[in-house]
Amino acid sequence: MGKFILKRILTMIPVLLGVSLLVFVVLSLAPGDPAVIIAGDYAEESILEETRESMGLNDPLLVQWFNYVKDIVTKGDFGTSWKTGKSVTTSILERFPTTVLVAFLGAFFTALLGVSVGIISAVKQYSIWDNLATVVGMIGVSMPNFFTGLVLVFLFSNQLKLLPASGNNSWLCYIMPIITIAFSSCASQMRMTRSSMLEVMRQDYIRTARAKGQSERKIILHHELKNAMIPIITMIGSQFGILLGGSMIVEQIFSIPGVGKLMMDSISYRDYPMVRGSLLLLSFGFCVVNLLVDIAYAVVDPRIRSQFARTKTKKKKVKEEIA
C-alpha cells in the first residue's frame, strides 16, 4: 500500500509539469505586452526594454518556463503579482483556506443529500419519491450555478432580507453558496448512488441475507451501500476536485475572497503570474483529492486491500525462490 501511494505521488510530478507548461504556452499567446502592463501605457521604450530584461521576457519560452519551475521547486516562489507587487504564494495561501472550506462544505452536503436521496430512490424504485427525486434532480442539473446563485440572492437577500448577499464574515454567508453548489451537483450524485444500489440489490448475497432474516436496515446499510461505495466515492472525489476550481463562479457571485475570485480578478487585470500560481495550486489540489480517493478505495473495499496483500506475498515468495 505504501509503494502504491508513493507511486501515485510520483505520477503527480509530470502532471503538474505538463499543466505548468500548458499554462505558460497559453498565456504567452494572449495579446498584449507584459512590460506595458507593468510599466504603463506611456512608458518609454528604454524603460519597457529594461522591464523585459529584468523579468526575463527576452528569453525563449522554454527557458522562462524552466526558470519558473526552478523557483517553485527550490524557493517555493510562484513569482510576483504584476498588479499588487505582492508575492503570488502569499496572496494565494491567504485565500486558499476559504476556497477549500467552500468546496468541502459544498461536497459534503452534496454527498449527504445525493447519497441519501439515491438510497431512497433505489429502495423505493418507480415510486412517487423516486420520480420526484428524479424531476428535482434534473431541474438542478439544468440550472447553471450562476443562475441559481442569482435567484437565491434575489429571494433571500433582496426580497426576504434573511441572508447576506456577499462576503464571508459569518456562517450565514456560506448558506447560499453551499445551496448553489449542492443543488446542481446533487442530481449526478443521486443518480450514481441509485444505479449502484440497484445493481447491488440484484446480487445473490442480498437475497441470502434476507433469507437469513437480517433486518432491512442492516441489509441496506451494511450489504448494499457498502458494496456500492466504489463509484459513489469516485463521484464524491471528482466533485470535490472540480469544486476546488469550479467554485470561482460561486465566489464571484457572492464576493467570497477565495482563490477562484482571485483568479477571475487576475484574468481581468491580465495578472498572469497570479493566474499561473492559482491554476497550479488548484491542479495540485485536484491530484491530492484523486490520491485520497484511491486510498479510500482500499479502506472501504477489503477486496482491494487483499490485492495489495497478495502482490506483497507473491513478491516475497519470488525472493525466497531466488534465494
Short mmCIF file of C-alpha atoms in Angstrom, two decimals:
data_model
loop_
_atom_site.label_atom_id
_atom_site.label_comp_id
_atom_site.label_asym_id
_atom_site.label_seq_id
_atom_site.Cartn_x
_atom_site.Cartn_y
_atom_site.Cartn_z
CA MET A 1 0.00 0.00 0.00
CA GLY A 2 2.85 2.35 0.84
CA LYS A 3 4.54 1.70 -2.50
CA PHE A 4 1.25 2.35 -4.30
CA ILE A 5 0.87 5.73 -2.57
CA LEU A 6 4.47 6.63 -3.36
CA LYS A 7 3.97 5.65 -6.99
CA ARG A 8 0.86 7.83 -7.23
CA ILE A 9 2.72 10.77 -5.69
CA LEU A 10 5.50 10.38 -8.25
CA THR A 11 2.98 10.36 -11.11
CA MET A 12 1.73 13.76 -9.91
CA ILE A 13 5.07 15.35 -10.87
CA PRO A 14 4.77 15.00 -14.69
CA VAL A 15 1.10 16.02 -14.47
CA LEU A 16 1.94 19.27 -12.69
CA LEU A 17 4.86 19.91 -15.05
CA GLY A 18 2.56 19.43 -18.02
CA VAL A 19 -0.05 21.76 -16.55
CA SER A 20 2.53 24.47 -15.87
CA LEU A 21 3.93 24.19 -19.41
CA LEU A 22 0.45 24.32 -20.93
CA VAL A 23 -0.46 27.37 -18.86
CA PHE A 24 2.78 29.08 -19.88
CA VAL A 25 2.15 28.43 -23.58
CA VAL A 26 -1.49 29.57 -23.46
CA LEU A 27 -0.72 32.78 -21.56
CA SER A 28 2.17 33.56 -23.91
CA LEU A 29 -0.31 33.54 -26.80
CA ALA A 30 -2.53 36.11 -25.08
CA PRO A 31 -2.44 39.56 -26.71
CA GLY A 32 -0.56 42.39 -25.02
CA ASP A 33 2.94 43.07 -23.74
CA PRO A 34 3.58 42.24 -20.06
CA ALA A 35 6.16 45.03 -19.89
CA VAL A 36 3.49 47.56 -20.90
CA ILE A 37 1.14 46.16 -18.23
CA ILE A 38 3.79 46.66 -15.54
CA ALA A 39 5.47 49.89 -16.67
CA GLY A 40 2.34 51.59 -18.01
CA ASP A 41 0.96 52.51 -21.41
CA TYR A 42 3.01 55.69 -21.68
CA ALA A 43 6.39 54.31 -20.61
CA GLU A 44 9.39 54.99 -22.83
CA GLU A 45 10.83 52.22 -24.95
CA SER A 46 14.04 52.13 -22.91
CA ILE A 47 12.05 51.54 -19.72
CA LEU A 48 10.00 48.84 -21.43
CA GLU A 49 13.14 47.10 -22.67
CA GLU A 50 14.69 47.28 -19.20
CA THR A 51 11.49 45.81 -17.72
CA ARG A 52 11.51 42.94 -20.24
CA GLU A 53 15.14 42.18 -19.45
CA SER A 54 14.61 42.22 -15.67
CA MET A 55 11.59 39.93 -15.96
CA GLY A 56 13.36 37.53 -18.32
CA LEU A 57 10.81 38.12 -21.10
CA ASN A 58 13.56 38.27 -23.71
CA ASP A 59 14.48 34.64 -23.00
CA PRO A 60 12.93 31.81 -25.04
CA LEU A 61 9.64 30.48 -23.71
CA LEU A 62 11.10 27.15 -22.56
CA VAL A 63 13.86 28.97 -20.67
CA GLN A 64 11.23 31.15 -18.94
CA TRP A 65 9.24 28.05 -18.02
CA PHE A 66 12.32 26.24 -16.70
CA ASN A 67 13.29 29.22 -14.51
CA TYR A 68 9.72 29.45 -13.24
CA VAL A 69 9.62 25.75 -12.27
CA LYS A 70 13.10 26.00 -10.72
CA ASP A 71 12.00 28.89 -8.47
CA ILE A 72 8.95 26.90 -7.36
CA VAL A 73 10.97 23.77 -6.54
CA THR A 74 13.94 25.48 -4.88
CA LYS A 75 12.30 28.51 -3.24
CA GLY A 76 8.56 27.84 -3.26
CA ASP A 77 8.25 31.11 -5.19
CA PHE A 78 5.42 31.42 -7.71
CA GLY A 79 6.53 34.90 -8.76
CA THR A 80 5.31 38.41 -8.01
CA SER A 81 1.91 39.85 -8.88
CA TRP A 82 2.04 42.42 -11.66
CA LYS A 83 -0.94 44.28 -10.22
CA THR A 84 -0.21 44.41 -6.47
CA GLY A 85 3.54 43.72 -6.36
CA LYS A 86 2.94 41.13 -3.62
CA SER A 87 4.19 37.57 -3.61
CA VAL A 88 1.87 35.24 -5.52
CA THR A 89 2.49 32.49 -2.97
CA THR A 90 1.43 34.72 -0.07
CA SER A 91 -1.67 36.02 -1.86
CA ILE A 92 -2.86 32.53 -2.80
CA LEU A 93 -2.21 30.96 0.61
CA GLU A 94 -4.21 33.75 2.26
CA ARG A 95 -7.28 32.82 0.19
CA PHE A 96 -6.84 29.08 -0.27
CA PRO A 97 -8.43 28.07 3.09
CA THR A 98 -11.63 29.91 2.10
CA THR A 99 -11.80 28.06 -1.22
CA VAL A 100 -11.19 24.70 0.49
CA LEU A 101 -13.92 25.47 3.03
CA VAL A 102 -16.48 26.35 0.33
CA ALA A 103 -15.56 23.29 -1.74
CA PHE A 104 -15.58 20.97 1.28
CA LEU A 105 -18.95 22.17 2.57
CA GLY A 106 -20.43 22.01 -0.92
CA ALA A 107 -19.11 18.49 -1.50
CA PHE A 108 -20.19 17.37 1.99
CA PHE A 109 -23.81 18.47 1.60
CA THR A 110 -23.84 17.22 -1.99
CA ALA A 111 -22.73 13.77 -0.81
CA LEU A 112 -25.07 13.80 2.19
CA LEU A 113 -28.16 14.74 0.19
CA GLY A 114 -27.22 12.92 -3.02
CA VAL A 115 -26.40 9.59 -1.34
CA SER A 116 -29.45 9.75 0.96
CA VAL A 117 -31.87 10.54 -1.86
CA GLY A 118 -30.18 7.96 -4.10
CA ILE A 119 -30.69 5.23 -1.48
CA ILE A 120 -34.36 6.16 -1.10
CA SER A 121 -34.84 6.19 -4.88
CA ALA A 122 -33.24 2.75 -5.23
CA VAL A 123 -35.14 1.18 -2.33
CA LYS A 124 -38.45 2.67 -3.50
CA GLN A 125 -37.82 2.26 -7.22
CA TYR A 126 -40.50 3.71 -9.54
CA SER A 127 -42.43 5.12 -6.57
CA ILE A 128 -43.60 8.71 -6.30
CA TRP A 129 -40.48 9.50 -4.23
CA ASP A 130 -38.23 8.11 -6.93
CA ASN A 131 -39.98 10.12 -9.64
CA LEU A 132 -39.99 13.29 -7.52
CA ALA A 133 -36.26 12.98 -6.80
CA THR A 134 -35.56 12.45 -10.50
CA VAL A 135 -37.55 15.54 -11.52
CA VAL A 136 -35.92 17.78 -8.88
CA GLY A 137 -32.51 16.41 -9.80
CA MET A 138 -32.99 17.12 -13.49
CA ILE A 139 -34.02 20.68 -12.66
CA GLY A 140 -30.84 21.08 -10.62
CA VAL A 141 -28.67 19.80 -13.47
CA SER A 142 -30.41 22.08 -15.98
CA MET A 143 -29.87 25.25 -13.93
CA PRO A 144 -26.30 26.64 -14.11
CA ASN A 145 -24.62 27.77 -10.91
CA PHE A 146 -24.64 31.46 -11.75
CA PHE A 147 -28.40 31.44 -12.38
CA THR A 148 -29.15 29.51 -9.17
CA GLY A 149 -26.94 31.89 -7.20
CA LEU A 150 -28.61 34.99 -8.63
CA VAL A 151 -32.07 33.58 -7.88
CA LEU A 152 -31.06 32.87 -4.27
CA VAL A 153 -29.63 36.37 -3.86
CA PHE A 154 -32.83 37.90 -5.23
CA LEU A 155 -35.09 35.84 -2.97
CA PHE A 156 -33.22 35.59 0.33
CA SER A 157 -31.24 38.84 0.27
CA ASN A 158 -33.20 41.39 -1.75
CA GLN A 159 -36.75 40.27 -1.01
CA LEU A 160 -36.77 38.39 2.32
CA LYS A 161 -33.69 40.08 3.85
CA LEU A 162 -32.72 36.83 5.58
CA LEU A 163 -29.17 36.18 4.34
CA PRO A 164 -26.21 38.41 3.42
CA ALA A 165 -25.62 38.68 -0.31
CA SER A 166 -21.82 38.66 -0.17
CA GLY A 167 -18.72 38.24 1.98
CA ASN A 168 -17.59 35.61 4.44
CA ASN A 169 -17.91 37.44 7.75
CA SER A 170 -20.24 34.88 9.36
CA TRP A 171 -21.53 31.36 8.81
CA LEU A 172 -24.70 32.82 7.29
CA CYS A 173 -22.62 33.98 4.32
CA TYR A 174 -21.92 30.36 3.35
CA ILE A 175 -25.53 29.16 3.22
CA MET A 176 -26.42 30.41 -0.26
CA PRO A 177 -23.08 29.40 -1.86
CA ILE A 178 -23.43 25.88 -0.45
CA ILE A 179 -27.03 25.61 -1.67
CA THR A 180 -25.92 26.84 -5.10
CA ILE A 181 -23.21 24.19 -5.31
CA ALA A 182 -25.26 21.35 -3.83
CA PHE A 183 -28.38 21.98 -5.92
CA SER A 184 -26.55 21.49 -9.20
CA SER A 185 -24.34 18.60 -8.02
CA CYS A 186 -26.84 16.52 -6.04
CA ALA A 187 -28.56 15.16 -9.15
CA SER A 188 -25.48 13.41 -10.56
CA GLN A 189 -24.60 12.07 -7.11
CA MET A 190 -28.16 10.83 -6.60
CA ARG A 191 -28.29 9.08 -10.00
CA MET A 192 -24.92 7.41 -9.43
CA THR A 193 -25.96 6.17 -5.97
CA ARG A 194 -29.29 4.93 -7.32
CA SER A 195 -27.75 2.98 -10.20
CA SER A 196 -25.02 1.48 -7.99
CA MET A 197 -27.54 0.44 -5.34
CA LEU A 198 -29.88 -1.13 -7.91
CA GLU A 199 -27.00 -3.15 -9.34
CA VAL A 200 -26.02 -4.46 -5.90
CA MET A 201 -29.63 -5.14 -4.84
CA ARG A 202 -29.95 -7.77 -7.57
CA GLN A 203 -26.98 -9.84 -6.34
CA ASP A 204 -27.43 -13.29 -4.83
CA TYR A 205 -25.87 -12.46 -1.46
CA ILE A 206 -28.59 -9.82 -0.87
CA ARG A 207 -31.27 -12.48 -1.29
CA THR A 208 -29.27 -14.77 1.00
CA ALA A 209 -29.11 -12.04 3.67
CA ARG A 210 -32.89 -11.61 3.50
CA ALA A 211 -33.40 -15.37 3.67
CA LYS A 212 -31.34 -15.46 6.87
CA GLY A 213 -33.76 -12.97 8.43
CA GLN A 214 -31.48 -9.93 8.67
CA SER A 215 -33.22 -6.59 9.16
CA GLU A 216 -33.87 -4.44 6.10
CA ARG A 217 -31.86 -1.55 7.59
CA LYS A 218 -28.80 -3.75 8.05
CA ILE A 219 -29.15 -5.13 4.53
CA ILE A 220 -29.35 -1.63 3.03
CA LEU A 221 -26.53 -0.02 5.02
CA HIS A 222 -24.17 -2.95 5.60
CA HIS A 223 -24.55 -5.07 2.47
CA GLU A 224 -25.96 -2.89 -0.32
CA LEU A 225 -24.49 0.56 0.39
CA LYS A 226 -21.07 -0.75 1.45
CA ASN A 227 -20.69 -2.78 -1.74
CA ALA A 228 -21.92 0.12 -3.89
CA MET A 229 -19.47 2.65 -2.41
CA ILE A 230 -16.68 2.49 -5.03
CA PRO A 231 -18.47 4.50 -7.77
CA ILE A 232 -20.02 6.74 -5.11
CA ILE A 233 -16.59 7.58 -3.67
CA THR A 234 -15.32 8.25 -7.19
CA MET A 235 -18.14 10.71 -7.78
CA ILE A 236 -17.63 12.45 -4.42
CA GLY A 237 -13.89 12.81 -5.00
CA SER A 238 -14.26 14.11 -8.55
CA GLN A 239 -16.91 16.61 -7.46
CA PHE A 240 -14.71 17.92 -4.65
CA GLY A 241 -11.79 18.29 -7.05
CA ILE A 242 -13.97 20.08 -9.59
CA LEU A 243 -15.36 22.35 -6.88
CA LEU A 244 -11.84 23.48 -5.97
CA GLY A 245 -11.54 25.03 -9.42
CA GLY A 246 -15.20 25.46 -10.29
CA SER A 247 -16.06 27.43 -7.16
CA MET A 248 -14.71 30.56 -8.87
CA ILE A 249 -18.19 31.25 -10.28
CA VAL A 250 -19.81 30.93 -6.87
CA GLU A 251 -17.07 33.03 -5.26
CA GLN A 252 -17.56 35.71 -7.90
CA ILE A 253 -21.34 35.81 -7.46
CA PHE A 254 -21.22 36.02 -3.66
CA SER A 255 -17.96 38.05 -3.47
CA ILE A 256 -16.19 35.38 -1.40
CA PRO A 257 -12.45 36.16 -1.18
CA GLY A 258 -11.16 32.79 -2.35
CA VAL A 259 -8.68 31.59 -4.95
CA GLY A 260 -11.43 31.41 -7.59
CA LYS A 261 -12.32 35.08 -7.25
CA LEU A 262 -8.64 35.98 -7.10
CA MET A 263 -8.04 34.16 -10.37
CA MET A 264 -11.06 35.76 -12.07
CA ASP A 265 -9.89 39.23 -10.99
CA SER A 266 -6.34 38.42 -12.12
CA ILE A 267 -7.60 37.42 -15.56
CA SER A 268 -9.43 40.75 -15.83
CA TYR A 269 -6.24 42.64 -14.92
CA ARG A 270 -4.06 40.29 -17.03
CA ASP A 271 -2.03 39.47 -13.94
CA TYR A 272 -0.53 36.33 -15.46
CA PRO A 273 1.77 35.29 -12.55
CA MET A 274 -1.27 35.19 -10.26
CA VAL A 275 -3.23 33.18 -12.85
CA ARG A 276 -0.38 30.68 -13.24
CA GLY A 277 0.03 30.23 -9.50
CA SER A 278 -3.71 29.79 -8.91
CA LEU A 279 -4.05 27.19 -11.67
CA LEU A 280 -1.06 25.22 -10.44
CA LEU A 281 -2.33 25.20 -6.86
CA LEU A 282 -5.79 24.06 -7.94
CA SER A 283 -4.25 21.37 -10.15
CA PHE A 284 -2.18 20.15 -7.21
CA GLY A 285 -5.31 20.08 -5.04
CA PHE A 286 -7.13 18.00 -7.67
CA CYS A 287 -4.24 15.50 -7.79
CA VAL A 288 -4.25 15.19 -3.99
CA VAL A 289 -8.01 14.57 -3.99
CA ASN A 290 -7.60 11.77 -6.55
CA LEU A 291 -4.87 10.23 -4.39
CA LEU A 292 -7.15 10.31 -1.34
CA VAL A 293 -9.93 8.70 -3.38
CA ASP A 294 -7.64 5.80 -4.32
CA ILE A 295 -6.68 5.35 -0.67
CA ALA A 296 -10.38 5.42 0.28
CA TYR A 297 -10.99 2.52 -2.13
CA ALA A 298 -8.71 0.31 -0.07
CA VAL A 299 -10.29 1.46 3.19
CA VAL A 300 -13.85 0.75 2.05
CA ASP A 301 -13.37 -2.39 -0.06
CA PRO A 302 -11.42 -5.28 1.54
CA ARG A 303 -11.02 -6.88 -1.89
CA ILE A 304 -8.68 -4.06 -2.93
CA ARG A 305 -6.69 -4.43 0.30
CA SER A 306 -6.34 -8.13 -0.39
CA GLN A 307 -4.91 -7.37 -3.85
CA PHE A 308 -2.10 -5.39 -2.26
CA ALA A 309 -1.55 -8.19 0.26
CA ARG A 310 -1.43 -10.84 -2.50
CA THR A 311 1.00 -8.77 -4.53
CA LYS A 312 3.27 -8.41 -1.50
CA THR A 313 3.07 -12.14 -0.78
CA LYS A 314 3.91 -13.06 -4.40
CA LYS A 315 6.96 -10.80 -4.37
CA LYS A 316 8.08 -12.35 -1.09
CA LYS A 317 7.74 -15.89 -2.50
CA VAL A 318 9.70 -14.96 -5.64
CA LYS A 319 12.52 -13.55 -3.50
CA GLU A 320 12.55 -16.72 -1.38
CA GLU A 321 12.70 -18.94 -4.50
CA ILE A 322 15.55 -16.89 -5.93
CA ALA A 323 17.40 -17.07 -2.63
#
